[in-house]
């Protein structure tokens, strides 16, 4: 059994415990052993919680228990998180963290200590919440000279800017909403004023360019002064406003900046809305890459941390392996999935295409053809409709990808 201790049982720490419990069978398959939360270090006692009996107040209990293999640091802040992480590493325990402030300031030192102790210091959750970006950058893109990293790296501010733009929500209300959803930092000024993005950009720049970039030396502007008028003027001109972290390197050095920017609606990052983050990395061999996903919140952040727990444990066999044959019916027939469709046919709407017009959500008339946007239906249902119209000439039929609707009917 792999024994884990969680330091800090807030939004992220409790999310890690939840994944360990809910995905216990999956973790056992991946690791060949069960994962167990042996201790929770917190100043609160969580009376009535199923894990209340595992709460300890003294870090030394964890430090001196040789059974604890991985320590999950979800405390936030630099002290005592730094001191405990260092002690845990020196006690030959791997440490997994979401703490960008600590990693951006002391990551290098803790990595060196971990190497000395023969354990791991892993921080996938420190940038981009649930988005895999640290290992892709340090491992998968290792063959590249990275020339820039650019991203929306703070879910709270992106949520606020999106709410302001799409719903006209006042800044303060959007912030309270983000806090209630567990996106914001304990002190949300770190989000609003861009400090959180500076820390994340600093970590990415350290890895991408190979030098420690001090987060406190990054040029930084937050979104506190963005007004509804800024947003409406930008919108009218074909832009959105995003808080970006950007760092590029040339022969002369690294240029990092964190600030709100007007971003053309044609830029791929303009489509990154709400709590989502998007991070683009440019490498001299791979070209442009983009990483996208939930940038904050309990489950996405904990997902990255549990991934790091798995990485920290020695796997007994290759984790990349699958069964030879799926159980009967396990691989479903995609034609039973309803899809919305774009259908273009010969003739105009006046040519009695009423059956299609009646069920379409939108129709576009061309000179000699008519296009219909049809609601989700299965292949069979679609065939029935087509059969009802004699002498129909289909010139185009394309499924519309709507992820939420990608569900087998009756399945
Ligand atoms: N407060 C951070 C955010 C949490 O909103 O992105 C994830 O790092």
Short mmCIF file of C-alpha atoms and ligand atoms in Angstrom, two decimals:
data_model
loop_
_atom_site.label_atom_id
_atom_site.label_comp_id
_atom_site.label_asym_id
_atom_site.label_seq_id
_atom_site.Cartn_x
_atom_site.Cartn_y
_atom_site.Cartn_z
CA UNK A 1 0.00 0.00 0.00
CA UNK A 2 1.28 3.46 -0.93
CA UNK A 3 0.88 5.80 2.02
CA UNK A 4 0.29 9.46 1.31
CA UNK A 5 0.09 12.50 3.60
CA UNK A 6 -1.87 15.59 2.56
CA UNK A 7 -0.76 18.93 3.98
CA UNK A 8 -3.62 21.44 3.79
CA UNK A 9 -7.16 20.10 3.51
CA UNK A 10 -8.77 23.01 1.65
CA UNK A 11 -10.19 23.12 -1.88
CA UNK A 12 -7.21 21.34 -3.45
CA UNK A 13 -6.14 18.98 -0.63
CA UNK A 14 -9.66 17.65 -0.13
CA UNK A 15 -9.93 17.25 -3.92
CA UNK A 16 -6.85 15.00 -3.86
CA UNK A 17 -8.39 12.84 -1.09
CA UNK A 18 -11.62 12.59 -3.09
CA UNK A 19 -9.85 11.37 -6.23
CA UNK A 20 -7.82 8.84 -4.23
CA UNK A 21 -11.07 7.50 -2.78
CA UNK A 22 -13.30 7.65 -5.85
CA UNK A 23 -10.71 6.38 -8.34
CA UNK A 24 -9.16 3.84 -5.96
CA UNK A 25 -9.55 0.93 -8.36
CA UNK A 26 -8.05 2.89 -11.24
CA UNK A 27 -5.05 3.94 -9.14
CA UNK A 28 -4.51 0.37 -8.04
CA UNK A 29 -4.48 -0.74 -11.66
CA UNK A 30 -1.98 1.96 -12.56
CA UNK A 31 0.34 1.39 -9.62
CA UNK A 32 -0.19 -2.24 -8.76
CA UNK A 33 -0.87 -1.16 -5.17
CA UNK A 34 -3.57 0.71 -3.30
CA UNK A 35 -3.07 4.36 -2.40
CA UNK A 36 -4.08 5.41 1.10
CA UNK A 37 -4.29 8.82 2.75
CA UNK A 38 -2.62 8.12 6.09
CA UNK A 39 -2.43 11.68 7.44
CA UNK A 40 -4.00 15.05 6.86
CA UNK A 41 -2.04 17.97 8.26
CA UNK A 42 -4.28 20.92 9.06
CA UNK A 43 -5.06 23.29 11.91
CA UNK A 44 -8.79 22.53 11.58
CA UNK A 45 -10.20 19.26 12.95
CA UNK A 46 -12.99 18.50 10.39
CA UNK A 47 -15.32 16.97 12.98
CA UNK A 48 -17.84 14.70 11.27
CA UNK A 49 -15.75 14.29 8.11
CA UNK A 50 -15.01 10.68 7.15
CA UNK A 51 -11.28 11.45 7.28
CA UNK A 52 -11.34 13.40 10.56
CA UNK A 53 -9.48 10.56 12.31
CA UNK A 54 -6.46 11.06 10.07
CA UNK A 55 -5.94 14.73 10.94
CA UNK A 56 -2.67 15.58 12.68
CA UNK A 57 -1.36 18.96 13.76
CA UNK A 58 2.32 18.15 14.06
CA UNK A 59 4.31 17.85 10.84
CA UNK A 60 6.90 15.72 12.67
CA UNK A 61 4.38 12.83 12.69
CA UNK A 62 4.55 12.75 8.89
CA UNK A 63 8.25 13.47 8.71
CA UNK A 64 9.17 10.58 11.00
CA UNK A 65 6.78 7.98 9.62
CA UNK A 66 8.86 5.84 7.24
CA UNK A 67 5.66 4.43 5.67
CA UNK A 68 4.75 7.78 4.11
CA UNK A 69 6.06 7.71 0.58
CA UNK A 70 4.49 10.84 -0.93
CA UNK A 71 3.63 14.15 0.70
CA UNK A 72 1.00 16.28 -1.04
CA UNK A 73 1.60 19.94 -0.27
CA UNK A 74 -1.61 21.90 -0.78
CA UNK A 75 -1.05 24.51 1.93
CA UNK A 76 -0.23 27.50 -0.27
CA UNK A 77 2.06 30.33 0.78
CA UNK A 78 5.81 30.07 1.30
CA UNK A 79 6.01 29.33 5.03
CA UNK A 80 5.72 26.78 6.45
CA UNK A 81 5.17 25.02 3.10
CA UNK A 82 8.84 25.50 2.14
CA UNK A 83 10.16 24.22 5.47
CA UNK A 84 7.89 21.16 5.49
CA UNK A 85 8.65 20.34 1.84
CA UNK A 86 12.38 20.53 2.46
CA UNK A 87 12.11 18.34 5.58
CA UNK A 88 9.91 15.81 3.77
CA UNK A 89 12.39 15.58 0.89
CA UNK A 90 15.30 15.18 3.29
CA UNK A 91 13.30 12.41 4.98
CA UNK A 92 13.27 10.68 1.54
CA UNK A 93 9.65 11.36 0.69
CA UNK A 94 8.57 12.63 -2.70
CA UNK A 95 6.66 15.92 -2.60
CA UNK A 96 3.83 16.85 -4.95
CA UNK A 97 2.59 20.43 -4.93
CA UNK A 98 0.21 22.95 -6.49
CA UNK A 99 1.99 25.84 -4.77
CA UNK A 100 3.14 28.18 -7.55
CA UNK A 101 4.41 30.81 -5.13
CA UNK A 102 6.75 28.29 -3.52
CA UNK A 103 7.83 26.67 -6.80
CA UNK A 104 8.49 30.02 -8.47
CA UNK A 105 10.70 31.14 -5.57
CA UNK A 106 12.30 27.91 -4.32
CA UNK A 107 11.55 25.31 -6.99
CA UNK A 108 15.13 24.98 -8.16
CA UNK A 109 16.48 24.51 -4.68
CA UNK A 110 13.84 21.88 -3.84
CA UNK A 111 14.51 20.04 -7.11
CA UNK A 112 18.22 19.88 -6.27
CA UNK A 113 17.41 18.62 -2.77
CA UNK A 114 15.06 15.99 -4.20
CA UNK A 115 17.74 14.79 -6.59
CA UNK A 116 20.19 14.49 -3.70
CA UNK A 117 17.66 12.51 -1.65
CA UNK A 118 16.70 10.25 -4.56
CA UNK A 119 13.04 11.34 -4.52
CA UNK A 120 10.82 13.51 -6.71
CA UNK A 121 9.61 17.09 -6.39
CA UNK A 122 6.66 17.42 -8.78
CA UNK A 123 4.52 20.47 -9.50
CA UNK A 124 2.31 19.79 -12.52
CA UNK A 125 -0.65 21.45 -10.73
CA UNK A 126 1.25 24.68 -10.11
CA UNK A 127 0.56 26.03 -13.63
CA UNK A 128 -2.71 25.75 -15.52
CA UNK A 129 -4.62 23.71 -12.89
CA UNK A 130 -5.52 20.43 -14.56
CA UNK A 131 -3.73 21.16 -17.86
CA UNK A 132 -0.67 19.01 -18.51
CA UNK A 133 1.98 21.64 -19.25
CA UNK A 134 4.98 21.09 -16.96
CA UNK A 135 5.88 17.58 -18.12
CA UNK A 136 5.01 18.27 -21.78
CA UNK A 137 7.30 21.29 -21.65
CA UNK A 138 10.15 19.63 -19.79
CA UNK A 139 9.91 16.14 -21.37
CA UNK A 140 7.90 16.00 -24.60
CA UNK A 141 9.29 19.25 -26.00
CA UNK A 142 12.83 18.64 -24.72
CA UNK A 143 14.19 18.37 -28.28
CA UNK A 144 13.26 22.00 -28.97
CA UNK A 145 14.73 25.40 -28.34
CA UNK A 146 11.68 27.15 -26.94
CA UNK A 147 11.28 30.69 -28.25
CA UNK A 148 8.16 31.80 -26.40
CA UNK A 149 5.41 30.89 -23.97
CA UNK A 150 2.15 32.83 -24.02
CA UNK A 151 -0.94 32.12 -22.07
CA UNK A 152 -4.05 32.83 -20.13
CA UNK A 153 -2.89 31.29 -16.87
CA UNK A 154 -5.30 32.59 -14.28
CA UNK A 155 -8.80 31.15 -14.14
CA UNK A 156 -10.18 33.77 -11.76
CA UNK A 157 -9.32 36.79 -13.91
CA UNK A 158 -10.36 35.01 -17.10
CA UNK A 159 -13.67 34.14 -15.45
CA UNK A 160 -14.15 37.77 -14.39
CA UNK A 161 -13.29 39.20 -17.84
CA UNK A 162 -15.57 36.68 -19.53
CA UNK A 163 -18.48 37.49 -17.20
CA UNK A 164 -17.95 41.22 -17.73
CA UNK A 165 -17.93 40.80 -21.51
CA UNK A 166 -20.67 38.24 -21.97
CA UNK A 167 -23.11 39.14 -19.20
CA UNK A 168 -22.17 42.70 -18.26
CA UNK A 169 -21.51 41.43 -14.72
CA UNK A 170 -19.86 44.06 -12.49
CA UNK A 171 -16.25 43.30 -11.58
CA UNK A 172 -16.93 42.78 -7.85
CA UNK A 173 -19.83 40.36 -8.46
CA UNK A 174 -17.79 38.30 -10.92
CA UNK A 175 -14.95 38.12 -8.38
CA UNK A 176 -17.28 36.93 -5.58
CA UNK A 177 -18.65 34.31 -7.93
CA UNK A 178 -15.13 33.07 -8.79
CA UNK A 179 -14.29 32.90 -5.06
CA UNK A 180 -17.47 30.96 -4.31
CA UNK A 181 -16.53 28.45 -7.02
CA UNK A 182 -13.14 27.84 -5.42
CA UNK A 183 -11.09 29.37 -8.25
CA UNK A 184 -9.52 32.31 -6.43
CA UNK A 185 -6.45 32.43 -4.23
CA UNK A 186 -6.91 32.85 -0.47
CA UNK A 187 -6.04 36.49 -1.07
CA UNK A 188 -7.65 37.20 -4.47
CA UNK A 189 -5.48 40.27 -5.03
CA UNK A 190 -2.81 37.80 -6.21
CA UNK A 191 -5.19 36.88 -9.04
CA UNK A 192 -6.53 40.36 -9.81
CA UNK A 193 -3.20 42.15 -9.73
CA UNK A 194 -1.45 39.57 -11.90
CA UNK A 195 0.91 38.14 -9.25
CA UNK A 196 -0.45 34.60 -9.65
CA UNK A 197 0.18 34.79 -13.40
CA UNK A 198 3.72 36.11 -12.74
CA UNK A 199 4.46 33.07 -10.59
CA UNK A 200 3.17 30.68 -13.24
CA UNK A 201 4.98 32.48 -16.04
CA UNK A 202 8.16 32.37 -13.98
CA UNK A 203 7.89 28.57 -13.59
CA UNK A 204 7.27 28.07 -17.32
CA UNK A 205 10.13 30.41 -18.22
CA UNK A 206 12.50 28.59 -15.82
CA UNK A 207 11.78 25.31 -17.60
CA UNK A 208 11.55 26.71 -21.14
CA UNK A 209 14.63 28.88 -21.08
CA UNK A 210 16.75 27.17 -18.44
CA UNK A 211 17.25 30.10 -16.09
CA UNK A 212 15.54 31.04 -12.87
CA UNK A 213 13.16 33.95 -13.59
CA UNK A 214 12.26 35.80 -10.39
CA UNK A 215 8.46 36.34 -10.35
CA UNK A 216 8.95 39.61 -8.49
CA UNK A 217 11.01 41.00 -11.37
CA UNK A 218 8.42 40.30 -14.07
CA UNK A 219 6.66 43.40 -15.44
CA UNK A 220 3.15 43.07 -14.03
CA UNK A 221 -0.19 44.79 -14.52
CA UNK A 222 -3.47 43.32 -13.31
CA UNK A 223 -7.07 43.76 -14.43
CA UNK A 224 -8.32 45.98 -11.59
CA UNK A 225 -8.68 48.98 -13.91
CA UNK A 226 -10.39 47.28 -16.85
CA UNK A 227 -13.75 49.00 -17.32
CA UNK A 228 -16.95 47.93 -19.09
CA UNK A 229 -16.23 50.62 -21.69
CA UNK A 230 -12.77 49.15 -22.40
CA UNK A 231 -14.52 45.86 -23.01
CA UNK A 232 -17.30 47.24 -25.22
CA UNK A 233 -14.89 49.30 -27.35
CA UNK A 234 -12.63 46.29 -27.77
CA UNK A 235 -15.60 44.10 -28.69
CA UNK A 236 -16.83 46.54 -31.33
CA UNK A 237 -13.38 46.57 -32.94
CA UNK A 238 -13.13 42.77 -33.06
CA UNK A 239 -11.06 42.19 -29.94
CA UNK A 240 -11.44 40.66 -26.54
CA UNK A 241 -9.45 41.59 -23.43
CA UNK A 242 -7.34 38.89 -21.79
CA UNK A 243 -4.78 38.87 -18.99
CA UNK A 244 -1.77 37.33 -20.69
CA UNK A 245 1.54 36.06 -19.40
CA UNK A 246 4.12 36.16 -22.15
CA UNK A 247 7.84 35.43 -22.20
CA UNK A 248 10.11 35.17 -25.20
CA UNK A 249 13.79 34.68 -25.60
CA UNK A 250 16.32 35.92 -28.16
CA UNK A 251 20.12 36.12 -28.21
CA UNK A 252 19.91 38.96 -25.76
CA UNK A 253 17.75 37.35 -23.15
CA UNK A 254 14.29 36.61 -21.85
CA UNK A 255 11.45 39.17 -22.01
CA UNK A 256 8.59 38.37 -19.62
CA UNK A 257 5.41 40.41 -19.17
CA UNK A 258 2.07 39.96 -17.43
CA UNK A 259 -0.64 42.44 -18.46
CA UNK A 260 -4.14 42.72 -19.92
CA UNK A 261 -4.02 42.83 -23.72
CA UNK A 262 -6.55 43.39 -26.49
CA UNK A 263 -6.47 40.18 -28.42
CA UNK A 264 -7.94 39.83 -31.92
CA UNK A 265 -10.97 37.57 -32.01
CA UNK A 266 -9.12 35.51 -34.62
CA UNK A 267 -6.33 34.61 -32.16
CA UNK A 268 -6.68 31.11 -30.79
CA UNK A 269 -6.45 32.33 -27.18
CA UNK A 270 -9.48 34.60 -27.71
CA UNK A 271 -11.66 31.50 -27.53
CA UNK A 272 -10.36 30.60 -24.06
CA UNK A 273 -13.24 31.69 -21.83
CA UNK A 274 -14.37 31.44 -18.24
CA UNK A 275 -12.15 29.52 -15.86
CA UNK A 276 -10.36 27.83 -18.75
CA UNK A 277 -6.67 28.48 -19.34
CA UNK A 278 -4.78 28.20 -22.61
CA UNK A 279 -1.01 28.14 -22.93
CA UNK A 280 0.86 28.34 -26.22
CA UNK A 281 4.47 27.19 -26.54
CA UNK A 282 6.59 27.77 -29.64
CA UNK A 283 9.55 25.46 -30.25
CA UNK A 284 12.07 25.64 -33.08
CA UNK A 285 11.24 22.11 -34.26
CA UNK A 286 7.65 21.50 -33.23
CA UNK A 287 6.40 25.00 -34.16
CA UNK A 288 3.29 26.20 -32.35
CA UNK A 289 1.63 24.07 -29.68
CA UNK A 290 -1.37 24.86 -27.51
CA UNK A 291 -2.43 23.43 -24.15
CA UNK A 292 -5.97 24.04 -22.95
CA UNK A 293 -8.19 23.06 -20.05
CA UNK A 294 -9.55 23.91 -16.61
CA UNK A 295 -7.06 26.30 -15.03
CA UNK A 296 -8.46 26.26 -11.49
CA UNK A 297 -10.88 24.48 -9.20
CA UNK A 298 -10.73 21.53 -6.88
CA UNK A 299 -11.05 18.51 -9.18
CA UNK A 300 -8.89 19.71 -12.11
CA UNK A 301 -6.05 20.83 -9.83
CA UNK A 302 -6.29 17.66 -7.76
CA UNK A 303 -6.29 15.64 -10.97
CA UNK A 304 -2.84 17.01 -11.82
CA UNK A 305 -1.62 16.32 -8.28
CA UNK A 306 -2.79 12.72 -8.27
CA UNK A 307 -1.10 12.32 -11.66
CA UNK A 308 2.08 13.48 -9.93
CA UNK A 309 1.55 10.98 -7.09
CA UNK A 310 1.45 8.24 -9.69
CA UNK A 311 4.56 9.66 -11.36
CA UNK A 312 6.35 9.79 -8.00
CA UNK A 313 5.71 6.12 -7.29
CA UNK A 314 7.76 3.56 -9.11
CA UNK A 315 5.46 1.75 -11.46
CA UNK A 316 5.98 -1.99 -11.47
CA UNK A 317 5.20 -2.29 -15.16
CA UNK A 318 4.70 0.04 -18.10
CA UNK A 319 1.53 2.07 -17.49
CA UNK A 320 0.99 2.34 -21.26
CA UNK A 321 -0.66 -0.96 -22.02
CA UNK A 322 -4.17 -2.04 -22.92
CA UNK A 323 -6.21 -5.17 -22.99
CA UNK A 324 -6.15 -7.22 -26.19
CA UNK A 325 -9.92 -7.32 -26.63
CA UNK A 326 -12.71 -5.15 -25.25
CA UNK A 327 -15.82 -6.82 -23.79
CA UNK A 328 -18.60 -7.38 -26.31
CA UNK A 329 -20.40 -4.12 -27.10
CA UNK A 330 -17.88 -2.00 -25.20
CA UNK A 331 -16.81 -0.23 -28.37
CA UNK A 332 -20.00 1.43 -29.45
CA UNK A 333 -21.40 2.00 -32.90
CA UNK A 334 -21.02 5.70 -33.56
CA UNK A 335 -24.05 5.73 -35.85
CA UNK A 336 -26.20 5.40 -32.72
CA UNK A 337 -24.90 8.79 -31.54
CA UNK A 338 -27.11 11.72 -32.41
CA UNK A 339 -25.27 14.52 -34.21
CA UNK A 340 -26.44 17.90 -35.32
CA UNK A 341 -25.76 18.29 -39.03
CA UNK A 342 -25.11 20.76 -41.76
CA UNK A 343 -27.03 19.57 -44.84
CA UNK A 344 -27.02 21.27 -48.24
CA UNK A 345 -29.37 20.18 -50.98
CA UNK A 346 -30.20 21.18 -54.54
CA UNK A 347 -33.15 23.49 -54.97
CA UNK A 348 -34.50 26.43 -53.03
CA UNK A 349 -36.86 26.53 -50.08
CA UNK A 350 -39.68 27.36 -52.48
CA UNK A 351 -39.05 23.93 -54.00
CA UNK A 352 -41.14 22.33 -51.28
CA UNK A 353 -38.29 21.42 -48.95
CA UNK A 354 -40.71 22.03 -46.15
CA UNK A 355 -39.94 18.82 -44.26
CA UNK A 356 -36.34 19.90 -43.80
CA UNK A 357 -37.25 23.53 -43.14
CA UNK A 358 -39.63 22.43 -40.40
CA UNK A 359 -37.05 20.50 -38.44
CA UNK A 360 -34.07 22.80 -39.12
CA UNK A 361 -32.85 25.20 -36.47
CA UNK A 362 -31.47 27.47 -39.19
CA UNK A 363 -31.71 27.62 -42.98
CA UNK A 364 -29.63 29.53 -45.52
CA UNK A 365 -30.91 30.13 -49.06
CA UNK A 366 -28.46 30.19 -51.93
CA UNK A 367 -29.25 30.78 -55.60
CA UNK A 368 -29.73 27.10 -56.47
CA UNK A 369 -29.30 25.32 -53.16
CA UNK A 370 -30.52 25.46 -49.60
CA UNK A 371 -28.48 24.71 -46.49
CA UNK A 372 -30.06 23.46 -43.29
CA UNK A 373 -28.63 23.23 -39.78
CA UNK A 374 -30.40 20.22 -38.37
CA UNK A 375 -30.77 19.35 -34.68
CA UNK A 376 -29.09 16.20 -33.28
CA UNK A 377 -30.30 12.94 -34.78
CA UNK A 378 -28.92 9.46 -35.37
CA UNK A 379 -27.95 8.17 -38.82
CA UNK A 380 -31.17 6.15 -38.94
CA UNK A 381 -33.35 9.12 -38.03
CA UNK A 382 -31.53 11.19 -40.65
CA UNK A 383 -32.10 8.53 -43.31
CA UNK A 384 -35.83 8.49 -42.53
CA UNK A 385 -36.09 12.24 -43.09
CA UNK A 386 -34.20 12.05 -46.38
CA UNK A 387 -36.44 9.24 -47.62
CA UNK A 388 -39.52 11.38 -46.99
CA UNK A 389 -38.39 13.84 -49.66
CA UNK A 390 -38.54 12.43 -53.19
CA UNK A 391 -35.76 13.26 -55.66
CA UNK A 392 -33.64 15.03 -53.12
CA UNK A 393 -30.09 15.77 -54.27
CA UNK A 394 -27.72 16.12 -51.33
CA UNK A 395 -24.67 18.26 -52.15
CA UNK A 396 -23.19 18.31 -48.66
CA UNK A 397 -23.78 16.59 -45.34
CA UNK A 398 -21.40 17.30 -42.44
CA UNK A 399 -21.80 16.41 -38.77
CA UNK A 400 -21.47 19.27 -36.28
CA UNK A 401 -19.20 18.44 -33.34
CA UNK A 402 -20.93 19.40 -30.13
CA UNK A 403 -19.11 17.50 -27.36
CA UNK A 404 -22.05 17.53 -24.93
CA UNK A 405 -24.21 15.75 -27.49
CA UNK A 406 -21.67 13.03 -28.27
CA UNK A 407 -23.64 10.41 -26.40
CA UNK A 408 -25.07 7.19 -27.78
CA UNK A 409 -28.88 7.30 -27.71
CA UNK A 410 -30.32 4.42 -25.64
CA UNK A 411 -26.76 3.71 -24.51
N1 LIG B 1 -6.28 31.30 -8.32
C1 LIG B 1 -5.76 30.50 -9.37
C2 LIG B 1 -6.53 30.81 -10.64
C3 LIG B 1 -5.90 29.05 -9.00
O1 LIG B 1 -7.57 31.43 -10.57
O2 LIG B 1 -6.07 30.44 -11.72
C4 LIG B 1 -5.17 28.12 -9.90
O3 LIG B 1 -3.80 28.34 -9.88
#
